[in-house]
PDB file of C-alpha atoms in Angstrom:
ATOM      1  CA  UNK A 820      46.462  24.885-101.347  1.00 54.00           C
ATOM      2  CA  UNK A 821      42.865  25.192-102.501  1.00 65.00           C
ATOM      3  CA  UNK A 822      40.391  22.349-102.421  1.00 78.00           C
ATOM      4  CA  UNK A 823      40.170  22.243-106.214  1.00 84.00           C
ATOM      5  CA  UNK A 824      43.943  22.053-106.519  1.00 86.00           C
ATOM      6  CA  UNK A 825      44.083  19.167-104.032  1.00 82.00           C
ATOM      7  CA  UNK A 826      41.390  17.236-105.913  1.00 84.00           C
ATOM      8  CA  UNK A 827      43.095  17.796-109.262  1.00 86.00           C
ATOM      9  CA  UNK A 828      46.486  16.757-107.849  1.00 87.00           C
ATOM     10  CA  UNK A 829      44.946  13.554-106.479  1.00 85.00           C
ATOM     11  CA  UNK A 830      43.273  12.895-109.848  1.00 88.00           C
ATOM     12  CA  UNK A 831      46.464  13.533-111.834  1.00 89.00           C
ATOM     13  CA  UNK A 832      48.464  11.228-109.573  1.00 88.00           C
ATOM     14  CA  UNK A 833      45.935   8.421-110.098  1.00 87.00           C
ATOM     15  CA  UNK A 834      46.063   8.643-113.914  1.00 88.00           C
ATOM     16  CA  UNK A 835      48.865   6.910-115.813  1.00 87.00           C
ATOM     17  CA  UNK A 836      49.519   9.009-118.942  1.00 86.00           C
ATOM     18  CA  UNK A 837      51.052   6.041-120.766  1.00 89.00           C
ATOM     19  CA  UNK A 838      47.675   4.226-120.697  1.00 90.00           C
ATOM     20  CA  UNK A 839      44.564   4.937-122.718  1.00 90.00           C
ATOM     21  CA  UNK A 840      41.416   5.658-120.660  1.00 89.00           C
ATOM     22  CA  UNK A 841      37.794   5.910-121.681  1.00 92.00           C
ATOM     23  CA  UNK A 842      35.759   8.909-120.614  1.00 92.00           C
ATOM     24  CA  UNK A 843      33.928   6.746-118.061  1.00 93.00           C
ATOM     25  CA  UNK A 844      37.250   5.661-116.524  1.00 91.00           C
ATOM     26  CA  UNK A 845      38.435   9.263-116.216  1.00 90.00           C
ATOM     27  CA  UNK A 846      35.143  10.375-114.691  1.00 92.00           C
ATOM     28  CA  UNK A 847      35.343   7.501-112.208  1.00 92.00           C
ATOM     29  CA  UNK A 848      38.916   8.472-111.240  1.00 90.00           C
ATOM     30  CA  UNK A 849      37.887  12.108-110.775  1.00 90.00           C
ATOM     31  CA  UNK A 850      34.900  11.096-108.627  1.00 90.00           C
ATOM     32  CA  UNK A 851      37.169   8.938-106.466  1.00 88.00           C
ATOM     33  CA  UNK A 852      39.585  11.851-106.008  1.00 85.00           C
ATOM     34  CA  UNK A 853      36.715  14.125-105.012  1.00 84.00           C
ATOM     35  CA  UNK A 854      35.189  11.517-102.706  1.00 80.00           C
ATOM     36  CA  UNK A 855      38.476  10.880-100.906  1.00 75.00           C
ATOM     37  CA  UNK A 856      38.962  14.621-100.433  1.00 70.00           C
ATOM     38  CA  UNK A 857      35.451  15.107 -99.005  1.00 70.00           C
ATOM     39  CA  UNK A 858      36.049  12.472 -96.327  1.00 67.00           C
ATOM     40  CA  UNK A 859      39.023  14.356 -94.852  1.00 69.00           C
ATOM     41  CA  UNK A 860      39.174  17.656 -92.983  1.00 70.00           C
ATOM     42  CA  UNK A 861      41.431  20.586 -93.893  1.00 70.00           C
ATOM     43  CA  UNK A 862      44.408  18.911 -92.175  1.00 74.00           C
ATOM     44  CA  UNK A 863      43.952  15.678 -94.138  1.00 67.00           C
ATOM     45  CA  UNK A 864      42.625  13.727 -91.142  1.00 74.00           C
ATOM     46  CA  UNK A 865      39.767  11.292 -91.823  1.00 74.00           C
ATOM     47  CA  UNK A 866      36.408  12.672 -90.709  1.00 73.00           C
ATOM     48  CA  UNK A 867      34.334  10.251 -88.638  1.00 80.00           C
ATOM     49  CA  UNK A 868      31.124   9.151 -90.309  1.00 80.00           C
ATOM     50  CA  UNK A 869      27.997  10.573 -88.706  1.00 85.00           C
ATOM     51  CA  UNK A 870      26.050   8.018 -86.675  1.00 92.00           C
ATOM     52  CA  UNK A 871      22.602   7.152 -88.052  1.00 93.00           C
ATOM     53  CA  UNK A 872      19.634   8.709 -86.284  1.00 94.00           C
ATOM     54  CA  UNK A 873      16.835   6.730 -84.645  1.00 93.00           C
ATOM     55  CA  UNK A 874      14.710   7.487 -87.708  1.00 93.00           C
ATOM     56  CA  UNK A 875      17.385   6.122 -90.069  1.00 94.00           C
ATOM     57  CA  UNK A 876      17.706   2.916 -88.059  1.00 94.00           C
ATOM     58  CA  UNK A 877      13.924   2.486 -87.825  1.00 93.00           C
ATOM     59  CA  UNK A 878      13.412   3.005 -91.571  1.00 92.00           C
ATOM     60  CA  UNK A 879      16.234   0.587 -92.391  1.00 92.00           C
ATOM     61  CA  UNK A 880      14.617  -2.118 -90.241  1.00 92.00           C
ATOM     62  CA  UNK A 881      11.126  -1.445 -91.585  1.00 90.00           C
ATOM     63  CA  UNK A 882      12.289  -1.508 -95.209  1.00 90.00           C
ATOM     64  CA  UNK A 883      13.908  -4.894 -94.615  1.00 88.00           C
ATOM     65  CA  UNK A 884      10.696  -6.217 -93.047  1.00 87.00           C
ATOM     66  CA  UNK A 885       8.446  -4.780 -95.768  1.00 86.00           C
ATOM     67  CA  UNK A 886      10.704  -5.980 -98.580  1.00 84.00           C
ATOM     68  CA  UNK A 887       8.998  -9.378 -98.522  1.00 81.00           C
ATOM     69  CA  UNK A 888       5.519  -7.845 -99.016  1.00 78.00           C
ATOM     70  CA  UNK A 889       6.039  -7.497-102.751  1.00 79.00           C
ATOM     71  CA  UNK A 890       5.318  -3.741-102.702  1.00 81.00           C
ATOM     72  CA  UNK A 891       7.242  -1.284-104.799  1.00 88.00           C
ATOM     73  CA  UNK A 892       9.853   0.838-102.959  1.00 88.00           C
ATOM     74  CA  UNK A 893       7.656   3.952-102.912  1.00 92.00           C
ATOM     75  CA  UNK A 894       4.821   2.094-101.132  1.00 91.00           C
ATOM     76  CA  UNK A 895       7.269   0.492 -98.696  1.00 91.00           C
ATOM     77  CA  UNK A 896       8.677   3.892 -97.776  1.00 92.00           C
ATOM     78  CA  UNK A 897       5.168   5.286 -97.344  1.00 93.00           C
ATOM     79  CA  UNK A 898       4.226   2.405 -95.000  1.00 91.00           C
ATOM     80  CA  UNK A 899       7.474   2.748 -93.048  1.00 92.00           C
ATOM     81  CA  UNK A 900       7.019   6.499 -92.517  1.00 94.00           C
ATOM     82  CA  UNK A 901       3.388   5.988 -91.472  1.00 94.00           C
ATOM     83  CA  UNK A 902       4.574   3.426 -88.915  1.00 92.00           C
ATOM     84  CA  UNK A 903       7.249   5.861 -87.681  1.00 93.00           C
ATOM     85  CA  UNK A 904       4.635   8.603 -87.219  1.00 94.00           C
ATOM     86  CA  UNK A 905       2.287   6.187 -85.430  1.00 93.00           C
ATOM     87  CA  UNK A 906       5.067   4.979 -83.147  1.00 90.00           C
ATOM     88  CA  UNK A 907       6.192   8.535 -82.438  1.00 87.00           C
ATOM     89  CA  UNK A 908       2.636   9.539 -81.423  1.00 87.00           C
ATOM     90  CA  UNK A 909       2.336   6.599 -79.027  1.00 85.00           C
ATOM     91  CA  UNK A 910       5.746   7.407 -77.517  1.00 79.00           C
ATOM     92  CA  UNK A 911       4.683  11.007 -76.845  1.00 67.00           C
ATOM     93  CA  UNK A 912       1.332   9.948 -75.364  1.00 55.00           C
ATOM     94  CA  UNK A 913       2.915   7.286 -73.163  1.00 55.00           C
ATOM     95  CA  UNK A 914       5.217   9.811 -71.458  1.00 53.00           C
ATOM     96  CA  UNK A 915       2.972  12.731 -70.422  1.00 50.00           C
ATOM     97  CA  UNK A 916       4.251  12.689 -66.828  1.00 52.00           C
ATOM     98  CA  UNK A 917       7.701  13.734 -68.058  1.00 49.00           C
ATOM     99  CA  UNK A 918       6.230  16.742 -69.843  1.00 45.00           C
ATOM    100  CA  UNK A 919       4.127  17.732 -66.823  1.00 47.00           C
ATOM    101  CA  UNK A 920       7.124  17.533 -64.481  1.00 48.00           C
ATOM    102  CA  UNK A 921       9.271  19.665 -66.788  1.00 43.00           C
ATOM    103  CA  UNK A 922       6.502  22.256 -67.178  1.00 43.00           C
ATOM    104  CA  UNK A 923       5.955  22.414 -63.420  1.00 48.00           C
ATOM    105  CA  UNK A 924       9.710  22.805 -62.798  1.00 49.00           C
ATOM    106  CA  UNK A 925       9.889  25.658 -65.293  1.00 45.00           C
ATOM    107  CA  UNK A 926       6.851  27.415 -63.851  1.00 48.00           C
ATOM    108  CA  UNK A 927       8.182  27.007 -60.283  1.00 53.00           C
ATOM    109  CA  UNK A 928      11.532  28.425 -61.349  1.00 50.00           C
ATOM    110  CA  UNK A 929       9.906  31.514 -62.871  1.00 47.00           C
ATOM    111  CA  UNK A 930       7.867  32.158 -59.698  1.00 49.00           C
ATOM    112  CA  UNK A 931      11.037  32.198 -57.566  1.00 48.00           C
ATOM    113  CA  UNK A 932      12.396  35.230 -59.452  1.00 46.00           C
TER     114      UNK A 932
END
């Protein structure tokens, strides 16, 4: 059965033909059918939701902190991304020994060949 057929079948089963629906109600029912189909794999098993990245978690926290500043959302996002970039630079600078050790291991490994 094709994906489109599965979505339409789900939509048709959710609509009661004896009732009268507005266009908005029908669109909502169709979106729900599509959404429920997207969250399952080809065997109908629920797909696990992808875990948020470190960036996603950082931005979420920063947006909550900056919400009380009275800035508009665009400025808050700009400040949060600037803070992420600043933090990322300091993290890279604070761990140069790790980079040096990896580079030396790689160069030693290539000399052995």
